[in-house]
Amino acid sequence: MSEGIRAMWMRGGTSKGGYFLASDLPQDRRERDALLLRIMGSPDPRQIDGLGGANPLTSKVAVVKPSEREGVDVDYLFLQVFVDQPIVTDSQNCGNILAGVGPFAIERGLVPVTGNKTDVRIFMENTGQIAIATVDTPDGKVNYAGEARIDGVPGTAAPIPIVFQDTAGSSCGALLPSGNAVDVIDGVDVTLIDNGMPCVILDAADFGISGQEAPKELEANTGLKTRLESIRLKAGPLMHLGNVAEKSVPKMTLVSPSRHGGVISTRSFIPHRVHEAIGVLGAVTVATACLLQEGPAAKYAEVPEGRAKSMSVEHPTGEFTVIATLDESGNVQSAGVLRTARKLSDGLTFP
C-alpha cells in the first residue's frame, strides 16, 4: 500500500468524499474498511491524520465498478465512514454522493460519451435500485461548469438530473415497513417510511420546538437528542432494520409548516448530527410522506395538484425540489431530483 491508491475526491450534491474503482481496493471487506478508516483519518473527531472533513457529510466513499447487469452501466456501493468511531457501514444509500458517480464513471472510462449529454445507468448496491444520471459531456468529456444552483452549495455548476426507479422499500422491504402510516413510539406519533432512505418522520411541535431552529441550536439540545435516539432505537426493529445502535439509519426528520412557499419544512438528524441541508433520498422520502393521508408530514404538507408534482422540501440552508410522478392509483411511480457535482482532485492517496 506504500505506493498509494488511486482515488478521486469529489463534491457530490451537498456531500463530499472519495471515489474509488472497486478494483483499486482490497476485496476482503475487513481489509477494505481498515484501509478506508486510515485514508479518512478515523476514528478522530478532527480526522486530522486523513482526508475526512470531520463531519459525516464529508466522510463518505463511493466504490464503483463496471456492471454485469443487463441495461446497467456501473454498480455503485456507498460507504459511510464514521468520524469518531472505527465503523464503515453500507447500511444506507447516499443520493448526494450518487451525483458524482456518473462523472466519475465517465472520467475512468467505464462509460463512453454519447453526445452533449450522456446517460449513466447506475445500480445502487446498497438498496438494489437503479438511478439514471444525465451528465453534461460537450466535446467528448465531462463538463462541471454551468448555471445550476442547489441550496447548501455555493456558486453554480453543470446540472445532473437524476431519476430514481423502484425506490419504495429499498432498505426496509416496503414503503411503510410497519404497515402503518402512523405508529406511536414513546408516546409520539411517527411515520416509519422508506422511499430510498429509511426515515422516521416526527412533528417538531411534539418536542416543544418550532422546527425552524438552526442546526447548532438543535445540536446543543441534549434532551431532544436523547428522546430522538430512544425513538430511533425502537423504530429500527419495526422497520426491519434490526438493532440500529451502530447504524446510520434510520434518519430522524422533524417536520413543521413551510415558511417559504414549500411543501414542508424539515430538520434532519443523520442520525446523531444535524444535517445542514437534507439528503437526496431523504428529501424523496419526506416528500413521499407528504402524499400520505395521515401522519406528521401529511398534517402540514401543502401538496400541489396533478399526477406530476414539484415539491419543495425546505431545510436549514434552503430547499430541495423533488419531482414525483404518481400512477393512476396515486402511488409514487418515479422521483427525480436535480444535483450537481465537481471534481476536486484526482491522484493517489497514501494510507
Short mmCIF file of C-alpha atoms in Angstrom, two decimals:
data_model
loop_
_atom_site.label_atom_id
_atom_site.label_comp_id
_atom_site.label_asym_id
_atom_site.label_seq_id
_atom_site.Cartn_x
_atom_site.Cartn_y
_atom_site.Cartn_z
CA MET A 1 0.00 0.00 0.00
CA SER A 2 3.02 2.32 0.30
CA GLU A 3 2.80 3.07 -3.43
CA GLY A 4 -0.52 4.82 -2.93
CA ILE A 5 -4.08 4.08 -4.03
CA ARG A 6 -5.82 5.83 -6.90
CA ALA A 7 -8.70 7.99 -5.74
CA MET A 8 -10.76 10.91 -6.98
CA TRP A 9 -12.13 13.37 -4.44
CA MET A 10 -15.42 14.93 -5.46
CA ARG A 11 -18.23 17.03 -4.16
CA GLY A 12 -21.47 15.23 -4.89
CA GLY A 13 -24.55 17.34 -4.14
CA THR A 14 -24.11 18.66 -0.61
CA SER A 15 -21.66 15.93 0.41
CA LYS A 16 -18.00 15.24 -0.31
CA GLY A 17 -15.86 12.14 -0.35
CA GLY A 18 -13.55 9.70 -2.08
CA TYR A 19 -14.46 7.85 -5.27
CA PHE A 20 -12.65 4.57 -5.90
CA LEU A 21 -12.74 1.85 -8.52
CA ALA A 22 -13.57 -1.42 -6.79
CA SER A 23 -10.51 -2.95 -8.45
CA ASP A 24 -8.27 -0.45 -6.65
CA LEU A 25 -9.44 -1.54 -3.19
CA PRO A 26 -8.92 -4.80 -1.27
CA GLN A 27 -11.59 -7.40 -1.99
CA ASP A 28 -11.67 -8.52 1.63
CA ARG A 29 -14.19 -6.34 3.44
CA ARG A 30 -12.25 -6.08 6.68
CA GLU A 31 -9.09 -5.05 4.86
CA ARG A 32 -11.05 -2.55 2.75
CA ASP A 33 -12.73 -0.97 5.77
CA ALA A 34 -9.46 -0.72 7.69
CA LEU A 35 -7.90 0.96 4.69
CA LEU A 36 -10.74 3.48 4.33
CA LEU A 37 -10.63 4.33 8.03
CA ARG A 38 -6.93 5.04 7.62
CA ILE A 39 -7.48 7.15 4.50
CA MET A 40 -10.19 9.22 6.18
CA GLY A 41 -8.31 9.55 9.48
CA SER A 42 -10.95 7.82 11.60
CA PRO A 43 -11.61 7.46 14.44
CA ASP A 44 -10.78 11.03 15.38
CA PRO A 45 -13.17 13.99 15.81
CA ARG A 46 -10.93 16.12 13.58
CA GLN A 47 -9.82 13.33 11.21
CA ILE A 48 -6.55 15.24 11.35
CA ASP A 49 -4.47 12.34 10.00
CA GLY A 50 -6.62 11.71 6.94
CA LEU A 51 -8.70 13.24 4.19
CA GLY A 52 -12.04 13.27 6.01
CA GLY A 53 -13.59 16.64 6.79
CA ALA A 54 -14.54 15.97 10.44
CA ASN A 55 -18.23 15.73 9.53
CA PRO A 56 -20.39 12.79 8.38
CA LEU A 57 -21.20 14.72 5.19
CA THR A 58 -17.52 14.85 4.23
CA SER A 59 -16.51 11.36 5.34
CA LYS A 60 -18.09 9.33 2.56
CA VAL A 61 -16.93 6.86 -0.06
CA ALA A 62 -18.20 5.66 -3.43
CA VAL A 63 -16.94 2.32 -4.76
CA VAL A 64 -17.68 1.93 -8.47
CA LYS A 65 -17.22 -0.92 -10.94
CA PRO A 66 -18.49 -1.93 -14.40
CA SER A 67 -21.85 -3.66 -14.08
CA GLU A 68 -22.62 -7.16 -15.32
CA ARG A 69 -26.35 -6.42 -15.11
CA GLU A 70 -28.27 -6.08 -18.34
CA GLY A 71 -29.07 -2.49 -19.20
CA VAL A 72 -26.88 -1.10 -16.40
CA ASP A 73 -23.57 0.73 -16.86
CA VAL A 74 -22.00 0.67 -13.41
CA ASP A 75 -22.55 -0.66 -9.90
CA TYR A 76 -22.18 1.84 -7.06
CA LEU A 77 -21.61 0.93 -3.41
CA PHE A 78 -21.87 3.74 -0.88
CA LEU A 79 -19.88 3.52 2.34
CA GLN A 80 -20.29 5.85 5.30
CA VAL A 81 -17.05 6.19 7.24
CA PHE A 82 -17.81 7.27 10.79
CA VAL A 83 -15.78 10.21 12.01
CA ASP A 84 -15.12 9.37 15.65
CA GLN A 85 -15.73 5.62 15.64
CA PRO A 86 -13.90 2.82 13.79
CA ILE A 87 -17.00 1.99 11.74
CA VAL A 88 -17.55 1.72 7.99
CA THR A 89 -21.14 0.89 7.07
CA ASP A 90 -23.05 0.10 3.89
CA SER A 91 -26.43 0.14 5.67
CA GLN A 92 -27.68 3.16 3.74
CA ASN A 93 -27.54 4.73 0.30
CA CYS A 94 -26.42 8.28 -0.45
CA GLY A 95 -28.07 10.25 -3.23
CA ASN A 96 -25.66 13.16 -2.90
CA ILE A 97 -22.53 11.08 -3.44
CA LEU A 98 -24.52 9.38 -6.22
CA ALA A 99 -24.40 12.67 -8.13
CA GLY A 100 -20.68 12.21 -8.68
CA VAL A 101 -20.86 8.57 -9.79
CA GLY A 102 -21.82 9.36 -13.40
CA PRO A 103 -19.00 11.85 -13.95
CA PHE A 104 -16.53 9.55 -12.18
CA ALA A 105 -17.54 6.56 -14.33
CA ILE A 106 -17.05 8.58 -17.49
CA GLU A 107 -13.72 10.01 -16.28
CA ARG A 108 -12.45 6.50 -15.51
CA GLY A 109 -13.51 5.20 -18.94
CA LEU A 110 -16.26 2.90 -17.65
CA VAL A 111 -18.96 4.65 -19.70
CA PRO A 112 -18.47 6.08 -23.22
CA VAL A 113 -19.61 9.60 -24.01
CA THR A 114 -22.70 9.54 -26.26
CA GLY A 115 -23.02 13.21 -27.19
CA ASN A 116 -23.50 16.53 -25.44
CA LYS A 117 -25.39 14.64 -22.73
CA THR A 118 -24.54 11.14 -21.52
CA ASP A 119 -26.96 9.00 -19.52
CA VAL A 120 -25.32 6.73 -16.95
CA ARG A 121 -27.48 3.91 -15.60
CA ILE A 122 -26.35 3.16 -12.06
CA PHE A 123 -27.21 0.13 -9.95
CA MET A 124 -27.16 1.16 -6.30
CA GLU A 125 -25.79 -1.87 -4.47
CA ASN A 126 -26.93 -0.70 -1.02
CA THR A 127 -30.59 -0.81 -1.97
CA GLY A 128 -30.78 -2.81 -5.22
CA GLN A 129 -32.35 0.05 -7.17
CA ILE A 130 -31.43 1.84 -10.38
CA ALA A 131 -30.82 5.55 -10.90
CA ILE A 132 -30.27 7.27 -14.22
CA ALA A 133 -27.93 10.27 -14.08
CA THR A 134 -27.60 12.61 -17.06
CA VAL A 135 -24.11 14.11 -17.28
CA ASP A 136 -23.09 17.17 -19.31
CA THR A 137 -20.45 15.93 -21.82
CA PRO A 138 -19.79 18.52 -24.54
CA ASP A 139 -16.63 17.99 -26.63
CA GLY A 140 -16.46 14.37 -25.50
CA LYS A 141 -15.61 14.96 -21.84
CA VAL A 142 -17.31 15.74 -18.55
CA ASN A 143 -18.17 19.39 -18.01
CA TYR A 144 -18.52 20.55 -14.43
CA ALA A 145 -19.20 24.25 -15.08
CA GLY A 146 -22.75 25.50 -15.50
CA GLU A 147 -25.56 27.61 -14.17
CA ALA A 148 -27.39 25.10 -11.97
CA ARG A 149 -27.64 26.08 -8.33
CA ILE A 150 -28.50 23.87 -5.37
CA ASP A 151 -29.01 25.11 -1.84
CA GLY A 152 -26.22 24.14 0.52
CA VAL A 153 -23.51 24.59 -2.14
CA PRO A 154 -22.02 27.99 -3.05
CA GLY A 155 -21.87 29.06 -6.67
CA THR A 156 -23.17 27.18 -9.70
CA ALA A 157 -22.26 24.07 -11.67
CA ALA A 158 -23.45 21.86 -14.51
CA PRO A 159 -26.82 20.24 -13.79
CA ILE A 160 -27.00 16.49 -13.17
CA PRO A 161 -30.66 15.37 -13.25
CA ILE A 162 -31.18 12.02 -11.51
CA VAL A 163 -34.26 9.84 -11.86
CA PHE A 164 -34.82 7.03 -9.36
CA GLN A 165 -36.68 3.85 -10.21
CA ASP A 166 -38.46 1.49 -7.80
CA THR A 167 -37.06 3.00 -4.61
CA ALA A 168 -40.04 2.20 -2.36
CA GLY A 169 -38.93 -0.13 0.43
CA SER A 170 -35.34 -0.14 -0.81
CA SER A 171 -33.88 -0.95 2.62
CA CYS A 172 -36.93 -1.92 4.67
CA GLY A 173 -38.82 -4.11 2.19
CA ALA A 174 -41.86 -1.84 1.96
CA LEU A 175 -42.67 1.84 1.69
CA LEU A 176 -44.34 1.64 5.10
CA PRO A 177 -42.41 -1.22 6.75
CA SER A 178 -44.68 -1.40 9.81
CA GLY A 179 -47.75 -1.44 7.58
CA ASN A 180 -49.00 1.79 9.13
CA ALA A 181 -48.91 5.43 8.08
CA VAL A 182 -48.74 6.33 11.78
CA ASP A 183 -47.12 4.45 14.67
CA VAL A 184 -46.74 5.59 18.26
CA ILE A 185 -43.31 5.29 19.87
CA ASP A 186 -42.58 6.72 23.32
CA GLY A 187 -45.96 8.44 23.15
CA VAL A 188 -45.10 10.27 19.92
CA ASP A 189 -46.84 9.86 16.54
CA VAL A 190 -44.31 8.89 13.88
CA THR A 191 -44.30 7.77 10.26
CA LEU A 192 -41.83 4.99 9.51
CA ILE A 193 -41.15 5.24 5.78
CA ASP A 194 -38.58 4.20 3.18
CA ASN A 195 -38.66 5.55 -0.36
CA GLY A 196 -34.93 5.31 -0.92
CA MET A 197 -33.86 6.26 2.60
CA PRO A 198 -35.28 4.82 5.84
CA CYS A 199 -36.68 7.77 7.78
CA VAL A 200 -38.66 8.39 10.92
CA ILE A 201 -40.88 11.43 10.37
CA LEU A 202 -41.84 13.36 13.52
CA ASP A 203 -43.73 16.54 14.32
CA ALA A 204 -41.31 19.13 15.72
CA ALA A 205 -44.12 20.53 17.91
CA ASP A 206 -44.29 17.22 19.79
CA PHE A 207 -40.82 18.02 21.14
CA GLY A 208 -41.63 21.57 22.18
CA ILE A 209 -39.74 23.23 19.34
CA SER A 210 -40.77 25.13 16.22
CA GLY A 211 -38.78 23.13 13.70
CA GLN A 212 -37.13 26.34 12.46
CA GLU A 213 -34.16 26.19 14.83
CA ALA A 214 -30.63 26.42 13.47
CA PRO A 215 -28.67 23.15 13.35
CA LYS A 216 -26.26 24.35 16.07
CA GLU A 217 -29.16 25.02 18.42
CA LEU A 218 -30.55 21.53 17.84
CA GLU A 219 -27.08 20.01 18.24
CA ALA A 220 -26.86 21.58 21.69
CA ASN A 221 -30.29 20.31 22.77
CA THR A 222 -29.21 17.15 24.58
CA GLY A 223 -32.70 16.40 25.85
CA LEU A 224 -34.07 16.41 22.32
CA LYS A 225 -31.26 14.20 21.04
CA THR A 226 -31.80 11.71 23.85
CA ARG A 227 -35.52 11.45 23.07
CA LEU A 228 -34.89 11.07 19.34
CA GLU A 229 -32.33 8.33 19.88
CA SER A 230 -34.73 6.42 22.13
CA ILE A 231 -37.36 6.54 19.40
CA ARG A 232 -34.81 5.61 16.72
CA LEU A 233 -33.64 2.52 18.56
CA LYS A 234 -37.23 1.32 18.92
CA ALA A 235 -38.05 2.17 15.31
CA GLY A 236 -35.22 0.01 13.97
CA PRO A 237 -36.88 -3.38 14.54
CA LEU A 238 -40.26 -2.03 13.39
CA MET A 239 -38.59 -1.02 10.12
CA HIS A 240 -36.95 -4.46 9.72
CA LEU A 241 -33.53 -2.87 10.28
CA GLY A 242 -32.79 -4.76 13.50
CA ASN A 243 -30.56 -3.23 16.13
CA VAL A 244 -29.63 0.21 14.77
CA ALA A 245 -27.42 1.35 17.65
CA GLU A 246 -24.36 1.30 15.39
CA LYS A 247 -26.15 2.00 12.11
CA SER A 248 -26.57 5.31 10.34
CA VAL A 249 -30.21 4.59 9.55
CA PRO A 250 -32.99 5.36 10.07
CA LYS A 251 -32.64 9.12 9.73
CA MET A 252 -34.77 11.22 12.08
CA THR A 253 -36.62 14.08 10.41
CA LEU A 254 -38.58 16.72 12.31
CA VAL A 255 -41.24 18.42 10.19
CA SER A 256 -43.12 21.69 10.58
CA PRO A 257 -45.17 24.01 8.36
CA SER A 258 -43.26 25.52 5.44
CA ARG A 259 -42.14 29.12 5.82
CA HIS A 260 -41.05 29.97 2.28
CA GLY A 261 -43.72 28.56 0.00
CA GLY A 262 -42.53 24.96 0.01
CA VAL A 263 -44.44 21.78 0.76
CA ILE A 264 -43.00 21.31 4.23
CA SER A 265 -40.05 22.35 6.42
CA THR A 266 -37.51 19.87 7.80
CA ARG A 267 -34.70 19.41 10.28
CA SER A 268 -32.89 16.08 9.85
CA PHE A 269 -30.68 14.13 12.25
CA ILE A 270 -28.33 11.79 10.31
CA PRO A 271 -28.81 10.20 12.83
CA HIS A 272 -26.88 11.96 15.60
CA ARG A 273 -25.62 15.08 13.87
CA VAL A 274 -27.99 17.65 12.40
CA HIS A 275 -27.89 17.88 8.61
CA GLU A 276 -27.08 21.37 7.34
CA ALA A 277 -29.50 20.65 4.48
CA ILE A 278 -31.20 17.33 3.69
CA GLY A 279 -30.03 14.22 1.85
CA VAL A 280 -31.26 13.48 -1.66
CA LEU A 281 -33.10 10.26 -0.84
CA GLY A 282 -34.13 11.69 2.50
CA ALA A 283 -35.87 14.51 0.62
CA VAL A 284 -37.53 11.99 -1.70
CA THR A 285 -38.77 10.01 1.30
CA VAL A 286 -40.06 13.09 3.14
CA ALA A 287 -41.85 14.27 0.00
CA THR A 288 -43.47 10.85 -0.27
CA ALA A 289 -44.61 11.06 3.36
CA CYS A 290 -46.34 14.32 2.45
CA LEU A 291 -48.50 12.36 0.00
CA LEU A 292 -49.88 10.02 2.67
CA GLN A 293 -53.39 10.51 4.02
CA GLU A 294 -52.17 10.87 7.60
CA GLY A 295 -49.04 11.33 9.64
CA PRO A 296 -46.82 14.20 10.84
CA ALA A 297 -45.83 15.20 7.29
CA ALA A 298 -49.35 14.93 5.88
CA LYS A 299 -50.55 17.14 8.74
CA TYR A 300 -48.59 20.12 7.46
CA ALA A 301 -47.98 19.38 3.77
CA GLU A 302 -49.12 21.81 1.08
CA VAL A 303 -49.18 19.39 -1.87
CA PRO A 304 -49.72 20.67 -5.43
CA GLU A 305 -52.38 19.20 -7.70
CA GLY A 306 -51.77 16.80 -10.60
CA ARG A 307 -50.01 13.47 -11.09
CA ALA A 308 -46.64 15.18 -11.67
CA LYS A 309 -45.86 17.13 -8.53
CA SER A 310 -43.00 19.56 -7.99
CA MET A 311 -42.48 19.55 -4.24
CA SER A 312 -40.09 21.92 -2.49
CA VAL A 313 -38.79 20.45 0.77
CA GLU A 314 -37.39 23.24 2.94
CA HIS A 315 -34.27 22.67 5.06
CA PRO A 316 -31.88 24.83 7.15
CA THR A 317 -29.96 26.23 4.17
CA GLY A 318 -32.70 26.47 1.56
CA GLU A 319 -34.88 24.00 -0.26
CA PHE A 320 -34.71 20.75 -2.21
CA THR A 321 -37.15 20.20 -5.07
CA VAL A 322 -38.41 16.68 -5.66
CA ILE A 323 -40.35 15.85 -8.83
CA ALA A 324 -42.71 12.99 -8.04
CA THR A 325 -44.83 11.26 -10.67
CA LEU A 326 -47.85 9.30 -9.47
CA ASP A 327 -49.51 6.36 -11.20
CA GLU A 328 -53.27 6.13 -11.74
CA SER A 329 -53.68 4.65 -8.26
CA GLY A 330 -51.94 7.59 -6.65
CA ASN A 331 -48.75 5.70 -5.81
CA VAL A 332 -45.31 7.22 -6.46
CA GLN A 333 -44.15 5.87 -9.83
CA SER A 334 -40.82 7.70 -10.06
CA ALA A 335 -38.98 10.53 -8.35
CA GLY A 336 -36.41 12.83 -9.84
CA VAL A 337 -34.03 15.41 -8.40
CA LEU A 338 -31.52 17.93 -9.69
CA ARG A 339 -27.99 17.70 -8.29
CA THR A 340 -24.54 18.96 -9.23
CA ALA A 341 -21.03 17.62 -8.69
CA ARG A 342 -17.46 18.85 -9.01
CA LYS A 343 -14.16 17.05 -9.30
CA LEU A 344 -11.83 18.36 -6.59
CA SER A 345 -8.72 16.22 -7.04
CA ASP A 346 -7.54 13.10 -8.79
CA GLY A 347 -4.43 11.15 -7.88
CA LEU A 348 -3.01 8.87 -5.22
CA THR A 349 -3.86 8.71 -1.54
CA PHE A 350 -1.40 7.21 0.94
CA PRO A 351 -2.85 5.32 3.91
#
